[in-house]
Short mmCIF file of C-alpha atoms (C1' of nucleotides) in Angstrom, two decimals:
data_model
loop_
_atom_site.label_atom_id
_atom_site.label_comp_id
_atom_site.label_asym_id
_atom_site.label_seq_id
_atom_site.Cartn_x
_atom_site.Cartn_y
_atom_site.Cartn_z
CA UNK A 1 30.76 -90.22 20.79
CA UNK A 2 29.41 -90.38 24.20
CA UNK A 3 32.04 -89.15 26.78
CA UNK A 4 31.94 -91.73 29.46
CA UNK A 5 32.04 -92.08 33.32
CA UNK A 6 35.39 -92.84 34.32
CA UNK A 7 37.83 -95.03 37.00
CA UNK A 8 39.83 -93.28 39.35
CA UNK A 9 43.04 -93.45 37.18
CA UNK A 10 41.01 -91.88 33.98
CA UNK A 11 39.79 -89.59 36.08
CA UNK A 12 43.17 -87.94 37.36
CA UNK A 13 44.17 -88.24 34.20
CA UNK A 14 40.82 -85.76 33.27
CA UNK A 15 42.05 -83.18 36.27
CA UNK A 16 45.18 -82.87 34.39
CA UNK A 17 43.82 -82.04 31.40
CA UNK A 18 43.75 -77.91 29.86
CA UNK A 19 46.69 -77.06 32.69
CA UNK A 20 44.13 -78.32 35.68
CA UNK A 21 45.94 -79.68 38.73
CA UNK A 22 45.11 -82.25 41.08
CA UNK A 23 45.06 -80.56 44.71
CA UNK A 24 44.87 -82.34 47.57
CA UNK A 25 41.58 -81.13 48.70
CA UNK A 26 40.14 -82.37 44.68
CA UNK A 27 41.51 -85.64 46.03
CA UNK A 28 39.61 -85.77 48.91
CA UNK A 29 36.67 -84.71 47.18
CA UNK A 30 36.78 -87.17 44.58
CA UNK A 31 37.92 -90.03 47.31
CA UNK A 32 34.64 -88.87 49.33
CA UNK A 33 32.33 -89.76 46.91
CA UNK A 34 34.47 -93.31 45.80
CA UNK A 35 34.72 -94.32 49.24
CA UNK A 36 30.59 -93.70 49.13
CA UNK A 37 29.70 -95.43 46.17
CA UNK A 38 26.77 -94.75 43.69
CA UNK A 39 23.36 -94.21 44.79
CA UNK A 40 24.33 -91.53 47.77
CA UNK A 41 22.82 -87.82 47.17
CA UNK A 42 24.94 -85.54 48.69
CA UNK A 43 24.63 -81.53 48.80
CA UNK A 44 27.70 -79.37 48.79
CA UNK A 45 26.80 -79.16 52.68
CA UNK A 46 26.83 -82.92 52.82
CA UNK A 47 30.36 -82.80 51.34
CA UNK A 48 31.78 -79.98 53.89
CA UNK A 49 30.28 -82.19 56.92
CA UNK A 50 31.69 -85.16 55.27
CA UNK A 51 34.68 -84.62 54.72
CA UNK A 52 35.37 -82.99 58.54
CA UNK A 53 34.10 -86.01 59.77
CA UNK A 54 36.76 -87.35 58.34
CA UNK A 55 39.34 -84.34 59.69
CA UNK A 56 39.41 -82.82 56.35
CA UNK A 57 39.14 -79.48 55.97
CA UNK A 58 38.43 -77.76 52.63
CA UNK A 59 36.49 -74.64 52.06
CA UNK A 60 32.68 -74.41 51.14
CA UNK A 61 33.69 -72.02 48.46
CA UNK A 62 36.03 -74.88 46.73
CA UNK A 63 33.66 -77.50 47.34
CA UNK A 64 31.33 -75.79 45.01
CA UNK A 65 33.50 -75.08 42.53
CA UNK A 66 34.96 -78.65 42.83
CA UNK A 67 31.42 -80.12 42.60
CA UNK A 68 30.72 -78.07 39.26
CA UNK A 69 34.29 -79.12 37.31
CA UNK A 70 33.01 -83.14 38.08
CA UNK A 71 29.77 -82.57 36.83
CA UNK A 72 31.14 -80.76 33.58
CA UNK A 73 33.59 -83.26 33.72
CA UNK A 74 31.14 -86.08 33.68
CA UNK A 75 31.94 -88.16 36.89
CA UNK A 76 29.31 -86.46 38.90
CA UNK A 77 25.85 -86.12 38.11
CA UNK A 78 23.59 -83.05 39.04
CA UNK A 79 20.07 -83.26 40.76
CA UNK A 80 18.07 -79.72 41.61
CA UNK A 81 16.04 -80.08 44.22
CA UNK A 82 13.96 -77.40 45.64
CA UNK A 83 16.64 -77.07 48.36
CA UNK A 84 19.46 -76.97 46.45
CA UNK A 85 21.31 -79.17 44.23
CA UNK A 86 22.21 -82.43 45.27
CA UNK A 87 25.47 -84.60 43.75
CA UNK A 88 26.41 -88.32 42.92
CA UNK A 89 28.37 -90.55 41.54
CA UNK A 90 27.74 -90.89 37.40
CA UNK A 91 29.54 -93.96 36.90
CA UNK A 92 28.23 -96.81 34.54
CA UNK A 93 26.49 -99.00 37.19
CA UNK A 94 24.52 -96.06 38.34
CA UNK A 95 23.94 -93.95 35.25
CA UNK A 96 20.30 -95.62 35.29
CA UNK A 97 18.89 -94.67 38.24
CA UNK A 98 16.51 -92.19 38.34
CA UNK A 99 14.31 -90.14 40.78
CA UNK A 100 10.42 -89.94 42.26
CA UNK A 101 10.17 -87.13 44.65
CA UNK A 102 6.76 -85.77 46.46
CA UNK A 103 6.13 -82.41 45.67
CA UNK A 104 4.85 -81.73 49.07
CA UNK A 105 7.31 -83.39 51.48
CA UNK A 106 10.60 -83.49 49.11
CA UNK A 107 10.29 -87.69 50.16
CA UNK A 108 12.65 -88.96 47.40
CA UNK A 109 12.57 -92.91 46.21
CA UNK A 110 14.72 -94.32 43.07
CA UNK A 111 14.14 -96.67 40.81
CA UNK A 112 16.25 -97.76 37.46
CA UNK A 113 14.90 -98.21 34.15
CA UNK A 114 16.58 -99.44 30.79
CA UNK A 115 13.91 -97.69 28.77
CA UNK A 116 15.01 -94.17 30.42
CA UNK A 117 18.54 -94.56 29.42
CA UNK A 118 17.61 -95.57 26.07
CA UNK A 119 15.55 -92.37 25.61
CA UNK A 120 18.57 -90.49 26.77
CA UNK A 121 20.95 -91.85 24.76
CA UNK A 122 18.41 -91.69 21.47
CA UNK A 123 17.96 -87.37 22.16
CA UNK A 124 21.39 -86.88 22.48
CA UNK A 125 22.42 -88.79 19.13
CA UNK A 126 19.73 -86.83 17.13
CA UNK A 127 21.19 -83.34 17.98
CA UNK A 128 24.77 -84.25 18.36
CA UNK A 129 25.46 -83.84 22.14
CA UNK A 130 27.90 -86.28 23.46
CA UNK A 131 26.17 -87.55 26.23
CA UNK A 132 27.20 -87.59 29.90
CA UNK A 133 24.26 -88.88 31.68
CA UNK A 134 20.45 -88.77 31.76
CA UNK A 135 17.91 -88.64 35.44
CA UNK A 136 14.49 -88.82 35.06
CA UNK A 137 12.87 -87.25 37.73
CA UNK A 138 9.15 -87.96 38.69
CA UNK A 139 6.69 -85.96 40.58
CA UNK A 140 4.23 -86.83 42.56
CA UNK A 141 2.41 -87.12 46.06
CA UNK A 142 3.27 -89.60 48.40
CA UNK A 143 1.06 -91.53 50.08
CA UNK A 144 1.64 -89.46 53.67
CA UNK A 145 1.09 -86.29 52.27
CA UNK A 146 -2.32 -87.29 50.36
CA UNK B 1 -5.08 -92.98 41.31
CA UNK B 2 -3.42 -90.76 39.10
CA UNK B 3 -4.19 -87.21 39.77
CA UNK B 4 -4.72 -85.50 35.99
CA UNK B 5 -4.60 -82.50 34.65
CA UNK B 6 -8.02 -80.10 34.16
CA UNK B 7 -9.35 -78.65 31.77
CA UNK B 8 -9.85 -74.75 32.57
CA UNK B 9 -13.81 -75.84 34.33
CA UNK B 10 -11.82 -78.60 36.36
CA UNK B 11 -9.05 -76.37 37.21
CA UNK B 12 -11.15 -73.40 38.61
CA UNK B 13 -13.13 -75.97 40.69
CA UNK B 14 -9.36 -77.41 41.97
CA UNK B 15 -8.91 -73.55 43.10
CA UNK B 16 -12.10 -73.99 44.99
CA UNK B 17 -11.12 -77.10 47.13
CA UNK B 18 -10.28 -76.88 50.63
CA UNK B 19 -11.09 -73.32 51.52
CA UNK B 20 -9.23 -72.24 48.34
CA UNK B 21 -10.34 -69.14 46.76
CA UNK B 22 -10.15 -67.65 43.17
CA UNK B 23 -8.84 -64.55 42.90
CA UNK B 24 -8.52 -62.06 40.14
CA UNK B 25 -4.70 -62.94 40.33
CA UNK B 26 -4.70 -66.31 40.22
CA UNK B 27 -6.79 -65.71 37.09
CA UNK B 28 -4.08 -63.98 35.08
CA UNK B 29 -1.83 -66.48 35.60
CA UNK B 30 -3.80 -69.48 34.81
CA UNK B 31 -4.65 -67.51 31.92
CA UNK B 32 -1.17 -66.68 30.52
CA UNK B 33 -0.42 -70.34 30.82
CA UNK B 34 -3.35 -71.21 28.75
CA UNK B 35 -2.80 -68.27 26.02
CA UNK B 36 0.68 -69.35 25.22
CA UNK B 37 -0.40 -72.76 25.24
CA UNK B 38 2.35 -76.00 26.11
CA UNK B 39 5.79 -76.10 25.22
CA UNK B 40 6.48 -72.80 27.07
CA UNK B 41 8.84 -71.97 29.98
CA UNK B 42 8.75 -69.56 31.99
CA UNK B 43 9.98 -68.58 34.75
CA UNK B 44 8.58 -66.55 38.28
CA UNK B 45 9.69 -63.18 36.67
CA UNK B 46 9.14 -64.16 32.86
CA UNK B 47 5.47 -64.66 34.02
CA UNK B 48 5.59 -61.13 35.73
CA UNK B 49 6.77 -59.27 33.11
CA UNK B 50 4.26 -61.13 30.77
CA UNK B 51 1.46 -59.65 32.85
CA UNK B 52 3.14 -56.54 32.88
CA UNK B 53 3.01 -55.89 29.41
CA UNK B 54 -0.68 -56.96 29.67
CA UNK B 55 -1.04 -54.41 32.22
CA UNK B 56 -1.66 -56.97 34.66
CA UNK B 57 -0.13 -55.82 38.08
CA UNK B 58 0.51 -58.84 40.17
CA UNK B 59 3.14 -59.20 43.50
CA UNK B 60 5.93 -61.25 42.43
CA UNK B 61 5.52 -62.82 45.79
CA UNK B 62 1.97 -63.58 44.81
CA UNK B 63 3.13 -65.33 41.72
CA UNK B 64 5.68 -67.48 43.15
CA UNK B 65 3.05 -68.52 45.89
CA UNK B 66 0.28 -69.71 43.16
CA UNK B 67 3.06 -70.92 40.94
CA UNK B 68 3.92 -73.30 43.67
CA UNK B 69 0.13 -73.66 44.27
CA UNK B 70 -0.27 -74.99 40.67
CA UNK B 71 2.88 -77.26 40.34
CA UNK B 72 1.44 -79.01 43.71
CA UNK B 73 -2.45 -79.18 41.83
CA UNK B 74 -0.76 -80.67 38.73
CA UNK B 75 -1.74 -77.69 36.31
CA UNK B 76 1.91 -76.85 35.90
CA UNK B 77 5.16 -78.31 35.98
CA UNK B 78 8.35 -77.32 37.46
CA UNK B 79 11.78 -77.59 35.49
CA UNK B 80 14.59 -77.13 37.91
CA UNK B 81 17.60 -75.33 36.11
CA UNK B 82 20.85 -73.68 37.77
CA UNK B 83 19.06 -70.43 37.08
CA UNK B 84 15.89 -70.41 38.85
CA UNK B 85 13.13 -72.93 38.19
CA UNK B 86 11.03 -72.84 35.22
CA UNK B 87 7.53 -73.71 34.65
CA UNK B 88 4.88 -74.86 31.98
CA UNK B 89 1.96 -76.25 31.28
CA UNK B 90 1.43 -80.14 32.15
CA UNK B 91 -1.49 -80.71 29.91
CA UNK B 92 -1.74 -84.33 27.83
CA UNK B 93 -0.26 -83.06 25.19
CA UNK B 94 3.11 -82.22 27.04
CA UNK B 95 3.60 -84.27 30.00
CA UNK B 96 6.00 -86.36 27.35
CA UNK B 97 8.16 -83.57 26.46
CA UNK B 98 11.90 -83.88 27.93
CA UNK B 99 14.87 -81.70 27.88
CA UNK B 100 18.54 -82.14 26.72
CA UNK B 101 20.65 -80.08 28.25
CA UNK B 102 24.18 -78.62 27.44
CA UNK B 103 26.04 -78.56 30.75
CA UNK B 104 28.71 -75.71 29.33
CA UNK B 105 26.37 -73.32 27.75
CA UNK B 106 22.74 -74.38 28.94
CA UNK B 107 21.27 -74.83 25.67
CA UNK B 108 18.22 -76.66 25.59
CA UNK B 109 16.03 -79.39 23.47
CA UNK B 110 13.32 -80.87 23.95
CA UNK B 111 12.47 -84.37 22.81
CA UNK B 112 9.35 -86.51 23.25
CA UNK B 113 9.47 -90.10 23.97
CA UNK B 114 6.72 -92.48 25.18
CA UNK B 115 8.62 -95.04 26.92
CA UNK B 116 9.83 -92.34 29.32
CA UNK B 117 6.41 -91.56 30.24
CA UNK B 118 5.14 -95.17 30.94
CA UNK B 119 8.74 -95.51 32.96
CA UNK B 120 7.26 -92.51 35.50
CA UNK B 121 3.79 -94.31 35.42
CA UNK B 122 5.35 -97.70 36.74
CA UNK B 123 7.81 -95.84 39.07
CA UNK B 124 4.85 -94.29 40.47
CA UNK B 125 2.24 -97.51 40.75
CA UNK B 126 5.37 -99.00 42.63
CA UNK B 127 5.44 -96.44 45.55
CA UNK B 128 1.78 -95.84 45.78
CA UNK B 129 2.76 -91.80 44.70
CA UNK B 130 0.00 -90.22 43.05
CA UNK B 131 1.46 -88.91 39.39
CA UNK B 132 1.95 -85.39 38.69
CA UNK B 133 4.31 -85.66 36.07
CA UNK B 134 7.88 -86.50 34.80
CA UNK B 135 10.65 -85.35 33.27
CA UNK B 136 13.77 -86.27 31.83
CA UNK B 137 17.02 -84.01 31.78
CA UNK B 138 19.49 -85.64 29.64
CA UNK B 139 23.08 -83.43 30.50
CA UNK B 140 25.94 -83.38 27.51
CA UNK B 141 27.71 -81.02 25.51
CA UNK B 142 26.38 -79.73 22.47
CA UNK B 143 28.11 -79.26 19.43
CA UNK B 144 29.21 -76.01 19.32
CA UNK B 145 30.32 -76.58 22.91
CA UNK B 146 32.87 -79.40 22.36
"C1'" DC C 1 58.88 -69.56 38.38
"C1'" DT C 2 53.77 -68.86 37.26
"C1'" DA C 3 49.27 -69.97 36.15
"C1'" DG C 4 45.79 -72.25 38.43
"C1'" DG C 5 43.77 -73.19 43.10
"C1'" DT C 6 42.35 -72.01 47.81
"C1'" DG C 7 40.20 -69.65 51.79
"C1'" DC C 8 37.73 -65.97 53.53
"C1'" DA C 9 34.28 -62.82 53.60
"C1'" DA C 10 31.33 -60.09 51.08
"C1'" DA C 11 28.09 -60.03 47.30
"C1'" DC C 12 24.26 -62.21 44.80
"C1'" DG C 13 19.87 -63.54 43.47
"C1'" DA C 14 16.09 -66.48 43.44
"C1'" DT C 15 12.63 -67.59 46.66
"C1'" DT C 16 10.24 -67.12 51.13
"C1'" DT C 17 8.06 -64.90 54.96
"C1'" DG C 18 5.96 -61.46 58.51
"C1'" DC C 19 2.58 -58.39 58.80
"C1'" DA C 20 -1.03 -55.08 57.89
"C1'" DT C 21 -4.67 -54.72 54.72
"C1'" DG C 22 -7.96 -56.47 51.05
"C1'" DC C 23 -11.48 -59.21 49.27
"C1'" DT C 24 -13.78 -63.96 48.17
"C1'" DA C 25 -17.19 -67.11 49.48
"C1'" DT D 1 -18.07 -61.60 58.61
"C1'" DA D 2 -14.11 -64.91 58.72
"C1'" DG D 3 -10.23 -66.30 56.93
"C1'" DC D 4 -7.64 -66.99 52.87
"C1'" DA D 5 -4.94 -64.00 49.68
"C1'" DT D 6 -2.16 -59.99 48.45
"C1'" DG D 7 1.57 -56.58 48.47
"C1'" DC D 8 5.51 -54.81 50.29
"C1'" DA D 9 9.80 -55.07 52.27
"C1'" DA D 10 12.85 -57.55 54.91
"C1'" DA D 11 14.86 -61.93 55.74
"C1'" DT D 12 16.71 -66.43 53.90
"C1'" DC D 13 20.02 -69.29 52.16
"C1'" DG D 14 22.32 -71.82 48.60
"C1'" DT D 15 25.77 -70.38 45.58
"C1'" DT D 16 29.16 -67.22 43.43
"C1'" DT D 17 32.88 -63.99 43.37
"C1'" DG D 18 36.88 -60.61 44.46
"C1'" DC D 19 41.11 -60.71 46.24
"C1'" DA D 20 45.42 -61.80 48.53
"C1'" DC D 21 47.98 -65.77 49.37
"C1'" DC D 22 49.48 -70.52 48.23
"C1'" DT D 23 51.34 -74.41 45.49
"C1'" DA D 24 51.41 -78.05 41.81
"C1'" DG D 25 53.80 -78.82 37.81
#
DNA sequence: CTAGGTGCAAACGATTTGCATGCTA
DNA sequence: TAGCATGCAAATCGTTTGCACCTAG
């Protein structure tokens, strides 16, 4: 019942699905964030600067649009931030981790938590959402900015 | 080490710290929060046209800049969605109340669950971050979505 | 072939800011 | 009074969209 994070085969397999096709610049999108790893925020910015790093070029405008089909798609996992939203890797090792963030300074920290993921998983059983990930996100004031 | 959220007497004092003043404006709004009570979200223009149809003129410029004001005091709390940020009361009685999300449609639910709080409260304590508050956005797809 | 995808530039829309004026403490 | 707060309008800036062209399947 719970759709789940999937491996880069799966995953192709997912960008076929409903007549999608796997362009190249998907591939480097996707390949960005797996040659990253879980626990790395990026911003649709980050992704564009990225990925010309790397000589790739692909267009702010699919980048977005990229970014939202993962997320709806599961393997990417949404975080709005007061300066836009940020993007990372949903797979199962990472699922967990969740966010403190300083209302003053934006200073972000993670942490993981069993109990969080439990919550999650409880809510989404008792109104029938198939569940595709869970971030807690705690607010506070760091100790600089008090 | 906690900062808490006032009562209305505590709260008006808050607006009197550091050269802060209370103005007639800043009134309506605390007061709207308070006469619809937790649970609620609203967002920078809900909470304008609520004071319009109290014929209560204030600057939608104004509002964002106390509404920011209040999340940072810990009266308020700020829910991040891809349309605009909402806000609501962060009283006792609702700091515990989380949100499910569908990531098709947006439809929304809101849960309780005590573990998540303590979760926040130990996050916190580990950083030295002074609490304001946290909440849990658990993304699927709801039924009707699927 | 042909629907879905891309790039570009323009459009959007929520939020922020500069500045002259108002009003609390 | 002094200085924070307000209102207005203009500026920001992340994100979305229209459209002509491209390309995966």
């Amino acid at each position: 019942m719970s759709m789940h994070p999937e491996t880069g085969g799966s995953l192709q397999q997912g960008l076929h699905q409903d007549g999608r096709r796997l362009t190249p610049q998907r591939r480097r999108i996707l390949e960005l964030f797996e040659s990253l790893g879980g626990g790395r925020h990026l911003s649709a910015e980050d992704v564009h600067h990225q990925l010309l790093d790397r000589e790739l070029r692909v267009s702010l405008a699919t980048i977005y649009r990229t970014l939202r089909l993962l997320v709806e798609m599961g393997f990417l996992q949404e975080l709005q931030t007061s300066n836009g939203s940020q993007f990372e890797l949903a797979d199962a090792e990472h699922i967990r981790h969740h966010h403190l963030v300083c209302v003053r300074c934006g200073r972000t920290e993670e942490f993981e938590s069993e109990e969080v993921l439990n919550a999650g998983l409880q809510a989404s059983n008792k109104f029938g959402f198939d569940l595709i990930g869970s971030s807690l996100t705690v607010r506070g004031i760091c100790p600089q900015c008090r």
